[in-house]
Amino acid sequence: MTNSILLGKSIYKLLSASPELKTYVDSKIFPLIADNDVSFPFITYSRDSIYPSSSTKDGYHEDTCTFSILIVSQEYLTSLEIANICRGIFEKRKIESEGLILSDVLLSSISEEYQDNSYVQSLSFQCKVTDK
């Protein structure tokens, strides 16, 4: 069994450690939903799915996981710039964080919309997760 349920801890740590991202969102990075009174721009993230993908006689040792990152901004170009930074943090890297190893991280889809007077960029990633 892997600890991939804890993937959100790794996502938060990686996003909050980026100096480039801090220039846009400071510490406004939230799991699932942002605070009601948060100012723009901000980021939310979520773990979307976990599928055991590789096993041994001792159990599963690798999971395929999907996670999403939402960027919300009142300025369209700012939302794009933040989305591009987020993609660079995760994609095509082997990442060791919070006791997990994320590998084969790929952007699986991206969409955008205008909602509640703000621009929303939605990035979905897929990755393999194993324990350190």
Short mmCIF file of the C-alpha atoms (twelve columns), coordinates in Angstrom:
data_MODEL
# 
_entry.id   MODEL 
# 
loop_
_atom_site.group_PDB 
_atom_site.id 
_atom_site.type_symbol 
_atom_site.label_atom_id 
_atom_site.label_alt_id 
_atom_site.label_comp_id 
_atom_site.label_asym_id 
_atom_site.label_seq_id 
_atom_site.Cartn_x 
_atom_site.Cartn_y 
_atom_site.Cartn_z 
_atom_site.pdbx_PDB_model_num 
ATOM 1   C CA . MET A 1   0.000   0.000   0.000   1 
ATOM 2   C CA . THR A 2   1.245   3.490   -0.793  1 
ATOM 3   C CA . ASN A 3   0.451   6.668   1.079   1 
ATOM 4   C CA . SER A 4   -0.903  8.376   -2.037  1 
ATOM 5   C CA . ILE A 5   -3.954  9.561   -0.107  1 
ATOM 6   C CA . LEU A 6   -1.519  12.157  1.272   1 
ATOM 7   C CA . LEU A 7   -0.867  13.542  -2.223  1 
ATOM 8   C CA . GLY A 8   -2.466  16.875  -1.267  1 
ATOM 9   C CA . LYS A 9   0.363   17.544  1.192   1 
ATOM 10  C CA . SER A 10  2.898   17.192  -1.620  1 
ATOM 11  C CA . ILE A 11  0.889   19.395  -3.977  1 
ATOM 12  C CA . TYR A 12  0.658   22.150  -1.367  1 
ATOM 13  C CA . LYS A 13  4.347   21.950  -0.484  1 
ATOM 14  C CA . LEU A 14  5.431   22.179  -4.135  1 
ATOM 15  C CA . LEU A 15  3.119   25.081  -4.975  1 
ATOM 16  C CA . SER A 16  3.908   27.069  -1.833  1 
ATOM 17  C CA . ALA A 17  7.687   26.609  -2.304  1 
ATOM 18  C CA . SER A 18  7.732   28.317  -5.709  1 
ATOM 19  C CA . PRO A 19  9.145   31.860  -5.467  1 
ATOM 20  C CA . GLU A 20  7.743   32.671  -8.916  1 
ATOM 21  C CA . LEU A 21  4.251   31.596  -7.850  1 
ATOM 22  C CA . LYS A 22  4.492   33.594  -4.611  1 
ATOM 23  C CA . THR A 23  4.846   36.810  -6.612  1 
ATOM 24  C CA . TYR A 24  1.298   36.233  -7.878  1 
ATOM 25  C CA . VAL A 25  -0.593  34.448  -5.096  1 
ATOM 26  C CA . ASP A 26  1.600   34.872  -1.990  1 
ATOM 27  C CA . SER A 27  0.220   32.183  0.342   1 
ATOM 28  C CA . LYS A 28  -3.281  31.994  -1.154  1 
ATOM 29  C CA . ILE A 29  -3.175  28.258  -1.960  1 
ATOM 30  C CA . PHE A 30  -6.095  26.205  -0.638  1 
ATOM 31  C CA . PRO A 31  -7.251  22.589  -0.631  1 
ATOM 32  C CA . LEU A 32  -10.616 22.178  -2.418  1 
ATOM 33  C CA . ILE A 33  -12.090 25.622  -1.744  1 
ATOM 34  C CA . ALA A 34  -10.788 29.109  -0.998  1 
ATOM 35  C CA . ASP A 35  -11.807 31.234  1.973   1 
ATOM 36  C CA . ASN A 36  -14.817 33.460  1.263   1 
ATOM 37  C CA . ASP A 37  -12.931 36.715  1.740   1 
ATOM 38  C CA . VAL A 38  -9.762  35.820  -0.182  1 
ATOM 39  C CA . SER A 39  -8.440  38.364  -2.670  1 
ATOM 40  C CA . PHE A 40  -7.496  37.543  -6.265  1 
ATOM 41  C CA . PRO A 41  -5.574  35.752  -7.613  1 
ATOM 42  C CA . PHE A 42  -5.584  32.460  -5.720  1 
ATOM 43  C CA . ILE A 43  -5.170  28.713  -6.273  1 
ATOM 44  C CA . THR A 44  -7.151  25.698  -5.134  1 
ATOM 45  C CA . TYR A 45  -6.080  22.086  -5.572  1 
ATOM 46  C CA . SER A 46  -7.624  18.641  -5.148  1 
ATOM 47  C CA . ARG A 47  -6.744  14.986  -5.433  1 
ATOM 48  C CA . ASP A 48  -9.276  13.588  -7.889  1 
ATOM 49  C CA . SER A 49  -8.613  9.848   -8.071  1 
ATOM 50  C CA . ILE A 50  -6.324  7.035   -7.001  1 
ATOM 51  C CA . TYR A 51  -6.049  3.737   -8.869  1 
ATOM 52  C CA . PRO A 52  -3.719  0.986   -7.632  1 
ATOM 53  C CA . SER A 53  -1.547  0.219   -10.650 1 
ATOM 54  C CA . SER A 54  1.285   -2.051  -9.571  1 
ATOM 55  C CA . SER A 55  1.361   -4.740  -6.938  1 
ATOM 56  C CA . THR A 56  3.630   -7.267  -5.298  1 
ATOM 57  C CA . LYS A 57  2.846   -10.136 -2.942  1 
ATOM 58  C CA . ASP A 58  2.974   -7.549  -0.116  1 
ATOM 59  C CA . GLY A 59  0.301   -5.356  -1.702  1 
ATOM 60  C CA . TYR A 60  0.156   -2.347  -3.998  1 
ATOM 61  C CA . HIS A 61  3.324   -0.304  -4.202  1 
ATOM 62  C CA . GLU A 62  2.384   2.173   -6.947  1 
ATOM 63  C CA . ASP A 63  -0.785  4.138   -7.624  1 
ATOM 64  C CA . THR A 64  -1.888  6.146   -10.619 1 
ATOM 65  C CA . CYS A 65  -3.334  9.400   -9.322  1 
ATOM 66  C CA . THR A 66  -5.019  12.407  -10.827 1 
ATOM 67  C CA . PHE A 67  -5.132  15.866  -9.299  1 
ATOM 68  C CA . SER A 68  -6.433  19.276  -10.312 1 
ATOM 69  C CA . ILE A 69  -5.261  22.810  -9.824  1 
ATOM 70  C CA . LEU A 70  -7.615  25.771  -10.291 1 
ATOM 71  C CA . ILE A 71  -6.282  29.269  -10.795 1 
ATOM 72  C CA . VAL A 72  -8.743  32.091  -10.202 1 
ATOM 73  C CA . SER A 73  -7.952  35.673  -11.178 1 
ATOM 74  C CA . GLN A 74  -9.729  38.858  -12.149 1 
ATOM 75  C CA . GLU A 75  -7.238  39.287  -15.001 1 
ATOM 76  C CA . TYR A 76  -7.163  36.800  -17.858 1 
ATOM 77  C CA . LEU A 77  -3.453  37.140  -18.675 1 
ATOM 78  C CA . THR A 78  -2.528  36.714  -15.016 1 
ATOM 79  C CA . SER A 79  -4.537  33.494  -14.858 1 
ATOM 80  C CA . LEU A 80  -2.618  32.183  -17.872 1 
ATOM 81  C CA . GLU A 81  0.760   33.113  -16.426 1 
ATOM 82  C CA . ILE A 82  -0.015  31.387  -13.111 1 
ATOM 83  C CA . ALA A 83  -1.306  28.290  -14.928 1 
ATOM 84  C CA . ASN A 84  1.912   28.108  -16.917 1 
ATOM 85  C CA . ILE A 85  4.006   28.318  -13.731 1 
ATOM 86  C CA . CYS A 86  1.930   25.537  -12.133 1 
ATOM 87  C CA . ARG A 87  2.444   23.343  -15.158 1 
ATOM 88  C CA . GLY A 88  6.190   23.878  -14.941 1 
ATOM 89  C CA . ILE A 89  6.254   22.927  -11.260 1 
ATOM 90  C CA . PHE A 90  4.813   19.477  -11.915 1 
ATOM 91  C CA . GLU A 91  5.070   18.308  -15.502 1 
ATOM 92  C CA . LYS A 92  7.651   15.743  -16.653 1 
ATOM 93  C CA . ARG A 93  9.502   15.687  -13.369 1 
ATOM 94  C CA . LYS A 94  10.295  13.070  -10.765 1 
ATOM 95  C CA . ILE A 95  9.399   14.741  -7.500  1 
ATOM 96  C CA . GLU A 96  10.172  13.591  -3.974  1 
ATOM 97  C CA . SER A 97  7.974   15.324  -1.426  1 
ATOM 98  C CA . GLU A 98  6.348   14.526  1.895   1 
ATOM 99  C CA . GLY A 99  7.462   10.900  1.824   1 
ATOM 100 C CA . LEU A 100 6.097   10.302  -1.685  1 
ATOM 101 C CA . ILE A 101 7.689   10.006  -5.109  1 
ATOM 102 C CA . LEU A 102 5.659   11.498  -7.955  1 
ATOM 103 C CA . SER A 103 6.777   10.359  -11.394 1 
ATOM 104 C CA . ASP A 104 5.484   10.487  -14.965 1 
ATOM 105 C CA . VAL A 105 3.589   13.684  -14.118 1 
ATOM 106 C CA . LEU A 106 1.721   14.866  -17.195 1 
ATOM 107 C CA . LEU A 107 -0.861  17.525  -17.880 1 
ATOM 108 C CA . SER A 108 -3.885  15.507  -18.988 1 
ATOM 109 C CA . SER A 109 -6.268  18.388  -19.697 1 
ATOM 110 C CA . ILE A 110 -6.776  22.104  -19.307 1 
ATOM 111 C CA . SER A 111 -9.890  24.207  -19.558 1 
ATOM 112 C CA . GLU A 112 -10.852 27.784  -18.900 1 
ATOM 113 C CA . GLU A 113 -14.011 29.653  -18.084 1 
ATOM 114 C CA . TYR A 114 -15.332 32.953  -16.851 1 
ATOM 115 C CA . GLN A 115 -17.329 32.561  -13.679 1 
ATOM 116 C CA . ASP A 116 -18.472 34.985  -10.961 1 
ATOM 117 C CA . ASN A 117 -16.514 37.910  -12.443 1 
ATOM 118 C CA . SER A 118 -13.254 35.956  -12.581 1 
ATOM 119 C CA . TYR A 119 -11.176 33.899  -14.984 1 
ATOM 120 C CA . VAL A 120 -10.636 30.278  -14.024 1 
ATOM 121 C CA . GLN A 121 -7.902  28.056  -15.452 1 
ATOM 122 C CA . SER A 122 -8.393  24.379  -14.591 1 
ATOM 123 C CA . LEU A 123 -5.379  22.072  -14.956 1 
ATOM 124 C CA . SER A 124 -5.660  18.295  -14.533 1 
ATOM 125 C CA . PHE A 125 -2.596  16.123  -14.041 1 
ATOM 126 C CA . GLN A 126 -1.954  12.401  -13.945 1 
ATOM 127 C CA . CYS A 127 1.013   10.815  -12.176 1 
ATOM 128 C CA . LYS A 128 2.430   7.667   -10.623 1 
ATOM 129 C CA . VAL A 129 2.878   7.732   -6.850  1 
ATOM 130 C CA . THR A 130 5.114   5.485   -4.765  1 
ATOM 131 C CA . ASP A 131 6.482   5.784   -1.244  1 
ATOM 132 C CA . LYS A 132 10.079  6.864   -0.651  1 
# 
